[in-house]
XYZ file of C-alpha atoms in Angstrom:
619
model
C 3.316 26.071 -21.592
C 6.250 23.756 -20.977
C 8.619 26.563 -21.923
C 6.839 28.990 -19.610
C 6.983 26.421 -16.817
C 10.774 26.722 -16.774
C 10.441 30.114 -15.052
C 6.791 30.548 -14.078
C 5.777 28.658 -10.901
C 2.074 28.833 -11.740
C 2.624 27.382 -15.219
C 4.728 24.653 -13.659
C 1.975 23.729 -11.226
C -0.651 23.803 -13.967
C 1.411 21.612 -16.256
C 1.472 18.948 -13.554
C -2.249 19.297 -12.815
C -3.898 19.479 -16.227
C -4.693 16.343 -18.186
C -4.175 16.981 -21.887
C -4.689 13.382 -22.952
C -2.940 12.069 -26.068
C -2.631 15.592 -27.480
C -0.259 16.801 -24.735
C 2.873 16.728 -26.883
C 1.224 18.630 -29.717
C -0.164 21.658 -27.867
C 0.360 24.865 -29.810
C 1.970 27.440 -27.567
C -0.055 30.233 -29.174
C -3.321 28.383 -28.695
C -3.445 28.316 -24.919
C -5.760 30.574 -22.933
C -6.869 30.744 -19.282
C -10.066 31.539 -17.442
C -9.558 32.081 -13.706
C -12.294 31.788 -11.076
C -11.856 32.388 -7.331
C -14.194 30.447 -5.076
C -13.626 30.168 -1.329
C -10.037 28.989 -0.880
C -9.821 27.505 -4.371
C -8.389 28.929 -7.559
C -10.260 27.254 -10.433
C -8.611 27.500 -13.820
C -9.852 26.437 -17.234
C -7.365 26.026 -20.074
C -8.399 26.297 -23.727
C -5.948 24.907 -26.249
C -5.588 23.419 -29.714
C -4.918 19.677 -29.855
C -3.787 17.810 -32.939
C -6.055 14.968 -34.057
C -5.036 11.620 -35.506
C -5.836 12.754 -39.062
C -3.507 15.717 -38.767
C -6.228 18.262 -38.090
C -6.607 20.439 -35.015
C -9.426 20.685 -32.510
C -10.274 23.367 -29.952
C -10.226 21.620 -26.551
C -10.420 22.518 -22.894
C -9.330 21.078 -19.564
C -9.531 22.369 -16.013
C -7.970 22.050 -12.585
C -8.292 23.524 -9.118
C -5.483 24.828 -6.948
C -5.623 26.256 -3.446
C -4.430 29.629 -2.213
C -3.717 31.447 1.034
C -3.518 35.208 1.452
C -0.200 36.271 2.986
C 0.262 38.943 5.620
C 3.017 41.553 5.355
C 5.008 39.637 7.964
C 4.722 36.408 5.997
C 5.784 38.160 2.784
C 8.844 39.540 4.561
C 9.743 36.146 5.974
C 9.354 34.633 2.538
C 11.820 37.080 0.983
C 14.347 36.554 3.783
C 14.156 32.758 3.817
C 14.216 31.979 0.127
C 15.180 35.033 -1.855
C 13.188 36.300 -4.792
C 9.953 34.362 -5.360
C 10.275 35.031 -9.097
C 12.969 32.354 -9.421
C 10.655 29.394 -9.080
C 12.455 26.589 -10.864
C 16.013 25.401 -10.445
C 17.630 22.553 -12.315
C 18.870 19.561 -10.380
C 22.446 20.787 -10.375
C 24.864 19.592 -7.721
C 24.489 22.776 -5.593
C 20.692 22.473 -5.625
C 20.831 18.784 -4.706
C 23.288 19.408 -1.905
C 21.263 22.356 -0.613
C 18.171 20.182 -0.284
C 20.033 17.224 1.177
C 21.829 19.415 3.701
C 18.477 20.657 4.981
C 17.247 17.078 5.186
C 20.462 16.081 6.938
C 19.719 18.617 9.657
C 16.131 17.410 9.879
C 17.273 13.806 10.289
C 19.636 14.783 13.092
C 16.792 16.475 14.979
C 14.189 13.777 14.325
C 15.840 10.653 15.693
C 13.305 7.829 15.929
C 12.100 7.174 19.457
C 11.433 3.469 18.947
C 13.976 0.703 18.398
C 12.479 -2.758 18.418
C 15.648 -4.717 17.560
C 19.387 -4.152 17.544
C 20.200 -6.331 14.545
C 21.724 -5.257 11.268
C 21.217 -6.589 7.749
C 23.376 -9.493 6.678
C 25.114 -7.356 4.054
C 25.520 -3.659 3.312
C 27.209 -1.590 0.636
C 30.244 0.326 1.890
C 30.473 3.748 0.257
C 33.456 6.085 0.104
C 33.859 9.383 -1.781
C 36.199 9.264 -4.769
C 38.094 11.698 -6.952
C 35.827 10.940 -9.923
C 33.280 8.333 -8.841
C 32.382 7.059 -5.362
C 33.751 3.688 -4.278
C 31.139 0.959 -3.730
C 31.717 -2.547 -2.383
C 29.696 -5.267 -0.653
C 30.441 -6.045 3.002
C 29.163 -9.025 4.984
C 28.221 -7.201 8.184
C 27.628 -10.244 10.366
C 31.089 -11.621 9.597
C 32.813 -8.414 10.712
C 33.198 -6.463 13.914
C 30.823 -3.644 13.038
C 28.845 -2.745 16.153
C 27.195 0.413 14.859
C 26.650 1.232 11.214
C 23.969 3.836 10.480
C 22.780 3.042 6.982
C 20.251 4.116 4.372
C 17.897 1.849 2.447
C 16.508 2.274 -1.051
C 12.897 1.730 -2.117
C 12.604 1.453 -5.884
C 10.658 -0.159 -8.697
C 12.544 -2.955 -10.400
C 10.693 -2.424 -13.654
C 11.641 -4.794 -16.458
C 15.304 -5.585 -17.005
C 17.565 -5.257 -13.957
C 21.010 -4.183 -15.257
C 23.053 -5.369 -12.289
C 22.344 -7.610 -9.303
C 24.175 -9.812 -6.825
C 24.528 -13.437 -7.903
C 26.512 -16.375 -6.618
C 29.100 -15.946 -9.359
C 29.585 -12.216 -8.744
C 29.655 -12.314 -4.933
C 33.443 -12.355 -4.624
C 34.003 -9.511 -7.084
C 31.290 -7.401 -5.421
C 33.168 -7.610 -2.112
C 36.191 -6.090 -3.865
C 34.516 -3.377 -5.912
C 31.249 -2.621 -7.697
C 32.085 -0.186 -10.517
C 30.023 2.945 -9.942
C 29.585 3.493 -13.677
C 27.914 0.042 -13.937
C 25.102 1.076 -11.587
C 21.755 2.154 -13.058
C 20.839 5.790 -12.512
C 18.594 5.175 -9.487
C 21.324 3.222 -7.681
C 23.977 5.810 -8.535
C 21.767 8.641 -7.296
C 21.127 6.689 -4.082
C 24.875 6.292 -3.513
C 25.469 10.032 -3.958
C 22.496 10.984 -1.781
C 23.653 8.637 0.988
C 27.132 10.167 1.004
C 25.660 13.690 0.947
C 23.672 12.825 4.072
C 26.910 11.887 5.837
C 26.373 8.118 5.741
C 28.763 5.440 4.515
C 26.447 2.438 4.303
C 23.568 1.655 1.956
C 21.216 -1.323 1.519
C 19.775 -2.098 -1.923
C 17.826 -5.328 -2.282
C 19.198 -6.397 -5.666
C 22.799 -5.793 -4.551
C 22.566 -7.208 -1.007
C 20.477 -10.363 -1.593
C 21.845 -13.187 -3.756
C 19.244 -13.189 -6.506
C 19.952 -16.669 -7.902
C 19.922 -18.374 -4.474
C 16.413 -19.320 -3.364
C 17.630 -20.059 0.167
C 19.361 -16.697 0.535
C 16.425 -14.828 -0.999
C 13.939 -16.495 1.339
C 16.104 -15.994 4.426
C 16.789 -12.332 3.685
C 13.197 -11.603 2.633
C 12.037 -12.625 6.085
C 14.407 -10.062 7.640
C 12.800 -6.981 6.104
C 11.509 -5.910 9.513
C 15.122 -5.577 10.647
C 16.455 -4.075 7.422
C 13.962 -1.212 7.175
C 13.046 -0.554 10.806
C 16.701 -0.175 11.788
C 17.648 2.051 8.848
C 18.683 5.617 9.593
C 16.636 6.760 6.612
C 14.876 5.243 3.611
C 15.447 6.808 0.183
C 12.424 6.361 -2.091
C 12.645 6.687 -5.874
C 8.973 7.576 -5.722
C 8.370 8.762 -9.286
C 10.628 6.278 -11.086
C 9.105 3.261 -12.800
C 12.405 1.371 -13.067
C 16.024 1.462 -11.976
C 17.018 3.906 -14.718
C 14.600 6.661 -13.649
C 16.845 8.040 -10.923
C 16.088 9.932 -7.740
C 16.647 13.430 -9.082
C 14.294 14.547 -11.882
C 15.781 15.764 -15.148
C 13.339 18.624 -15.650
C 13.989 20.538 -12.445
C 12.563 21.010 -8.994
C 10.231 23.621 -7.562
C 12.456 25.488 -5.120
C 10.152 28.424 -4.417
C 6.522 28.772 -3.545
C 4.125 30.143 -6.150
C 3.477 33.737 -5.037
C 1.085 35.941 -7.023
C 0.082 39.584 -6.781
C -3.682 39.625 -7.440
C -5.341 42.621 -9.097
C -8.448 41.040 -10.646
C -11.620 43.129 -10.808
C -14.025 42.283 -8.012
C -11.389 40.353 -6.046
C -9.536 41.752 -3.057
C -6.045 42.726 -4.149
C -3.063 41.345 -2.300
C -0.409 38.662 -2.226
C -1.448 35.029 -2.318
C 0.460 31.771 -2.141
C -0.916 29.187 -4.574
C -0.495 25.520 -3.729
C -2.061 22.148 -4.442
C -3.398 20.455 -1.330
C -3.561 17.107 -3.136
C 0.048 17.158 -4.283
C 1.145 14.629 -1.671
C -1.530 12.160 -2.739
C -0.712 12.591 -6.415
C 3.092 12.678 -6.183
C 3.682 10.248 -3.323
C 0.741 8.139 -2.197
C -0.464 7.144 -5.674
C 2.966 7.074 -7.297
C 4.253 4.081 -9.297
C 6.484 3.106 -6.385
C 3.762 3.048 -3.747
C 1.623 0.782 -5.914
C 4.104 -2.054 -5.363
C 3.433 -4.750 -2.771
C 6.974 -4.971 -1.419
C 7.143 -1.184 -1.052
C 4.005 -1.131 1.115
C 6.025 -3.019 3.715
C 9.039 -0.778 3.282
C 7.138 2.456 3.854
C 5.403 1.065 6.950
C 8.600 -0.258 8.512
C 10.981 2.610 7.728
C 11.024 5.238 10.522
C 11.913 8.101 8.130
C 11.559 8.245 4.352
C 12.720 10.799 1.782
C 10.477 10.750 -1.294
C 12.127 11.998 -4.484
C 9.383 12.956 -6.948
C 9.259 14.683 -10.335
C 8.855 18.154 -8.882
C 9.682 18.138 -5.175
C 11.339 16.334 -2.310
C 9.058 15.152 0.460
C 10.259 13.689 3.714
C 8.112 11.873 6.226
C 8.513 10.379 9.664
C 6.512 7.476 11.001
C 7.256 8.489 14.573
C 5.151 11.636 14.615
C 3.356 11.206 11.272
C 4.764 14.494 10.004
C 5.121 15.473 6.356
C 7.639 18.001 5.070
C 8.077 19.374 1.567
C 11.241 21.018 0.301
C 9.621 23.674 -1.895
C 7.884 25.640 0.884
C 9.807 28.084 3.086
C 9.885 27.360 6.786
C 8.097 30.636 7.515
C 4.901 29.468 5.803
C 5.103 25.692 6.356
C 2.376 26.003 8.976
C -0.112 27.045 6.291
C 0.108 23.546 4.833
C 0.458 21.561 8.043
C -3.189 20.611 8.436
C -3.728 20.101 4.717
C -0.735 17.830 4.236
C -1.556 15.885 7.386
C -5.080 15.190 6.169
C -3.812 14.227 2.723
C -1.257 11.876 4.173
C -3.615 10.374 6.721
C -6.085 9.455 3.999
C -3.482 8.317 1.495
C -0.983 6.429 3.635
C -3.293 4.510 5.934
C -3.096 2.099 7.675
C -1.365 3.719 10.672
C 2.286 3.093 11.229
C 3.566 0.586 13.742
C 5.675 3.146 15.578
C 2.667 4.606 17.360
C 1.489 3.377 20.743
C -0.709 0.369 19.921
C -4.343 0.026 20.876
C -4.199 -3.383 22.506
C -7.989 -3.624 22.573
C -8.282 -3.446 18.801
C -5.159 -5.002 17.316
C -7.315 -7.173 15.062
C -8.954 -4.096 13.576
C -5.534 -2.521 13.049
C -4.306 -5.650 11.280
C -7.325 -5.684 8.965
C -6.433 -2.121 7.966
C -2.921 -3.259 7.032
C -4.327 -6.130 4.997
C -6.651 -3.851 3.082
C -3.898 -1.355 2.297
C -1.532 -4.115 1.214
C -4.156 -5.829 -0.950
C -4.470 -2.686 -3.090
C -0.879 -3.059 -4.278
C 0.579 -5.216 -7.042
C 3.210 -7.945 -7.033
C 5.315 -9.014 -9.987
C 5.321 -12.531 -8.549
C 1.926 -13.438 -7.013
C 3.681 -16.189 -5.052
C 5.244 -13.407 -2.914
C 1.814 -12.583 -1.429
C 2.667 -13.563 2.153
C 6.432 -13.196 2.182
C 6.141 -9.551 1.050
C 4.118 -8.873 4.214
C 6.275 -10.966 6.564
C 8.261 -7.992 7.876
C 5.119 -6.139 8.948
C 3.702 -9.319 10.499
C 6.876 -9.875 12.537
C 6.963 -6.313 13.817
C 3.209 -6.404 14.476
C 3.726 -9.489 16.656
C 6.557 -7.713 18.471
C 4.513 -4.575 19.134
C 1.386 -6.398 20.304
C 3.108 -9.208 22.207
C 1.898 -11.994 19.921
C 3.700 -15.281 19.378
C 5.110 -16.329 16.017
C 2.878 -19.402 16.094
C -0.175 -17.118 16.386
C 0.299 -16.069 12.761
C -1.754 -18.204 10.383
C -1.333 -17.426 6.680
C -2.070 -13.712 7.061
C -4.499 -13.950 10.011
C -4.024 -14.060 13.794
C -5.124 -16.935 16.000
C -6.422 -14.792 18.893
C -9.287 -13.356 16.857
C -9.428 -15.855 14.036
C -13.220 -16.236 13.818
C -13.616 -12.486 13.207
C -10.671 -12.281 10.830
C -12.202 -15.014 8.666
C -14.858 -12.449 7.773
C -13.115 -10.758 4.863
C -14.439 -10.066 1.388
C -12.993 -9.193 -2.006
C -14.110 -5.722 -3.017
C -12.373 -5.535 -6.407
C -11.361 -8.804 -8.049
C -8.032 -8.659 -9.883
C -8.432 -12.166 -11.276
C -11.319 -14.409 -12.264
C -9.688 -17.529 -10.845
C -7.547 -18.656 -7.947
C -3.774 -18.636 -8.489
C -2.243 -21.633 -10.231
C 0.340 -22.086 -7.480
C -0.953 -22.785 -3.968
C -0.002 -20.071 -1.503
C -2.617 -20.160 1.292
C -5.737 -22.025 2.496
C -9.018 -20.840 0.969
C -10.018 -19.241 4.302
C -7.081 -16.814 4.046
C -7.351 -13.589 2.046
C -3.888 -14.433 0.696
C -5.401 -17.238 -1.408
C -6.953 -14.702 -3.792
C -5.967 -11.639 -5.797
C -7.998 -8.527 -5.219
C -8.688 -5.672 -2.847
C -9.668 -7.037 0.569
C -12.153 -5.161 2.725
C -13.943 -5.616 6.019
C -17.612 -6.108 5.069
C -19.006 -4.989 8.406
C -18.257 -1.886 10.452
C -20.575 -3.114 13.204
C -19.158 -4.839 16.260
C -19.894 -8.525 15.704
C -19.986 -11.707 17.717
C -20.184 -15.352 16.692
C -21.199 -18.640 18.281
C -18.747 -20.432 16.015
C -15.582 -21.564 17.783
C -12.204 -22.660 16.441
C -11.305 -26.145 17.678
C -8.048 -26.443 15.776
C -5.968 -24.269 13.451
C -2.831 -25.459 11.728
C -0.626 -24.001 9.005
C 2.520 -25.657 7.671
C 5.063 -23.144 6.359
C 8.510 -23.009 4.832
C 11.195 -21.606 7.140
C 9.071 -20.351 10.061
C 5.531 -19.104 10.621
C 6.014 -15.988 8.484
C 7.306 -17.885 5.460
C 5.465 -19.281 2.433
C 2.620 -21.675 3.243
C 2.601 -25.332 2.192
C -0.886 -26.187 3.471
C -3.279 -25.418 6.303
C -6.699 -26.093 7.784
C -9.053 -25.015 10.540
C -11.642 -27.104 12.391
C -14.736 -25.219 13.572
C -17.887 -25.901 15.540
C -20.996 -23.872 14.852
C -24.053 -23.416 12.616
C -23.849 -24.855 9.104
C -26.755 -24.415 6.688
C -26.964 -26.098 3.250
C -28.364 -23.971 0.421
C -29.055 -24.249 -3.285
C -27.633 -21.193 -5.008
C -28.299 -19.699 -8.402
C -25.812 -16.999 -9.312
C -27.260 -14.008 -11.169
C -24.284 -12.746 -13.156
C -26.270 -10.078 -14.986
C -27.272 -8.395 -11.741
C -23.901 -8.569 -10.057
C -21.500 -5.697 -9.802
C -17.912 -5.727 -11.048
C -16.949 -3.881 -7.883
C -17.533 -7.000 -5.803
C -21.282 -7.259 -5.072
C -22.801 -10.570 -6.172
C -26.458 -11.591 -6.166
C -27.656 -15.114 -5.362
C -31.138 -16.586 -5.641
C -31.253 -18.983 -2.700
C -33.415 -21.940 -1.731
C -32.753 -23.380 1.721
C -32.762 -27.161 1.873
C -34.655 -27.670 5.125
C -37.949 -25.908 4.450
C -37.648 -24.896 0.777
C -38.089 -21.218 1.657
C -36.727 -18.820 -0.954
C -34.768 -15.629 -0.540
C -32.206 -13.448 -2.284
C -28.780 -12.915 -0.762
C -26.087 -10.351 -1.450
C -22.473 -11.315 -1.079
C -19.046 -11.304 -2.670
C -17.472 -14.261 -4.436
C -13.753 -14.699 -3.936
C -13.426 -15.636 -7.631
C -16.048 -16.057 -10.347
C -14.836 -19.485 -11.464
C -16.402 -20.984 -8.341
C -19.677 -20.770 -10.284
C -18.436 -21.681 -13.745
C -20.648 -24.783 -13.961
C -24.247 -23.769 -14.759
C -24.171 -20.977 -12.141
C -25.962 -23.110 -9.561
C -25.293 -25.883 -7.063
C -25.348 -27.044 -3.445
C -23.350 -24.851 -1.105
C -23.168 -24.211 2.632
C -23.222 -21.151 4.862
C -21.117 -21.229 8.020
C -19.209 -19.029 10.467
C -22.329 -16.982 11.258
C -21.815 -13.521 12.762
C -24.460 -11.382 14.408
C -24.572 -7.819 15.701
C -23.229 -7.700 19.242
C -25.912 -5.269 20.400
C -28.815 -6.140 18.140
C -28.365 -9.918 18.148
C -29.524 -9.928 14.515
C -27.804 -12.342 12.149
C -25.620 -10.340 9.806
C -23.201 -12.345 7.695
C -21.339 -15.586 7.141
C -19.057 -17.511 4.807
C -20.137 -19.335 1.674
C -18.563 -22.799 1.542
C -18.363 -25.720 -0.880
C -17.661 -29.383 -0.057
C -14.547 -31.261 -1.070
C -14.488 -35.022 -1.605
C -13.474 -35.554 2.032
C -16.068 -35.984 4.764
C -16.879 -32.778 6.633
C -14.330 -30.783 4.634
C -15.016 -27.529 2.797
C -13.333 -24.738 0.886
C -14.308 -21.108 1.115
C -16.149 -19.630 -1.886
C -17.059 -16.176 -0.648
C -18.872 -13.954 1.815
C -22.650 -13.458 2.156
C -24.967 -11.115 4.012
C -27.637 -13.103 5.837
C -31.282 -12.436 6.573
C -34.110 -13.814 8.677
C -34.957 -16.594 6.189
C -31.589 -18.279 6.761
C -31.640 -17.837 10.536
C -35.241 -19.080 10.820
C -34.443 -22.196 8.795
C -31.547 -23.025 11.098
C -33.532 -22.293 14.269
C -36.395 -24.470 13.012
C -34.042 -27.395 12.512
C -32.836 -27.027 16.105
C -36.380 -26.897 17.481
C -37.260 -30.218 15.867
C -33.880 -31.730 16.760
C -33.129 -32.529 13.138
C -29.924 -31.781 11.279
C -30.230 -30.208 7.843
C -27.086 -32.083 6.766
C -26.475 -35.710 5.943
C -24.133 -37.533 8.292
C -21.305 -37.479 5.736
C -21.480 -33.725 5.301
C -19.930 -32.842 8.665
C -17.428 -34.386 11.038
C -19.860 -34.381 13.964
C -23.305 -33.052 14.896
C -24.399 -31.810 18.327
C -28.213 -32.185 18.418
C -28.573 -30.094 21.585
C -26.912 -26.972 20.173
C -27.550 -27.681 16.509
C -23.846 -27.102 15.830
C -21.755 -29.041 13.330
C -18.041 -29.713 13.489
C -16.362 -29.251 10.108
C -13.042 -28.453 8.477
C -12.107 -25.675 6.026
C -8.961 -26.052 3.912
């Protein structure tokens, strides 16, 4: 099949869609057969093949996949022939002419799709100056802010570092880099990025490992906080989307699909004609769920960059965050419209949250921010300590777009709607314990590792108020956090909890058997622990529920935060999130009616008997 895929577009598409498991490299070419089924707008194919087993034997196996198709009119077939030549030539190697052909088309697209938003007029501290050469391009480091460069359109590179980084800027190499960086010393991804940048008519390129001094903590921290400038002001972002490290390159070795898959159908019982076969999920598979877009730093890069070119194993995709358009190089212009709706839907689902370039909804900026947090929390970081700094660029631009102050940013949350933003939960825990190195207060989602989600889609309100919120950071509000706390006033109910591990779900749902302290009434609560080690001692203990939220329309108590005391008076740490019920609310209301606090005097900072509210601190 791999041999057939060199010329057959359908085989090429199938090879990328089928999952052959561990036997993929040992498929017998003569042992492959197809069953084709048309259903609606889907082309369902089943492949039967022989796979070699571990003991050397062979087994008859099967796998399946679905592709999509569109019947073409005579006009569309004619346009296809005129725009791309013979559809039978489906695969072209990544030779220089093919690369340049694609990049020249993208160059024209970039010229016609200038971003309409420019939030700053700053440039990165350093850029790589590129010049064509007789054999290899010339590459050197230039300190932009020390020169007289007023306008320097530049490209950026998004890439996976992988394991070993062959070359990077260090204090000792700074001087030599300003003279010359030997092109042959660059890893394949960097070299491809240099050639692509020059082919697009640009002379400047930003690569993190070559423009940030990697052995200087001060320089790394200062430059890391400027990612909003670096990526938002770039002319274009080049993404090594399918490469797992710096040696993978931009341009795939196997070849690129340069023609659409066009078939003449003559099956019995099926209307004959010409169809175009495509995969409506190709963007999700090749771009959205690629190795690159699983990285935490890259989440920020793709949100901030106004235009991105994604180089994948089989195609080139280019996207714009101004109009949320998606383009793919392998489909002729004459039939691009057939995929417009499909690719838009795929991208909308896969690349949420929405980009910052769009006109903001000032009435729901908190909801928009929670979407960013959830998307970011799904990604991975090589250094967990980068949790907040890898989001600093988005936070800075978010503040700019929505007119927020730098001091409004509190360890990944915003002061203006802080009570609501405290209501986050961990949907999928990536770790059973909190990080060894402190990086955020327990009330911030950044203090944990896992996928963050908003546990309530209902519009909520809370009687809890924030009296004070303070976060101490390194190098500005968007930098790493040293410590922080909030002081609140509102309901606070003590409970005895027994954690039922056997009934809890690995996906984030935890079950607690609860006994309220005030009236000994019993109930069962559902919630989500931030980490399981909060219950490592006998799975039971005295905890507290605070920051109550209720439905804005129904007035019914919905949810709150699970807290645990520290050794300080009136001070707590967050343990998790819980859904509440009438038993909890009735216990609290009963304590108010009798004018009696359910807490000892030492358990809160202050008690207001009239409202039944406690003042307390969360760290």
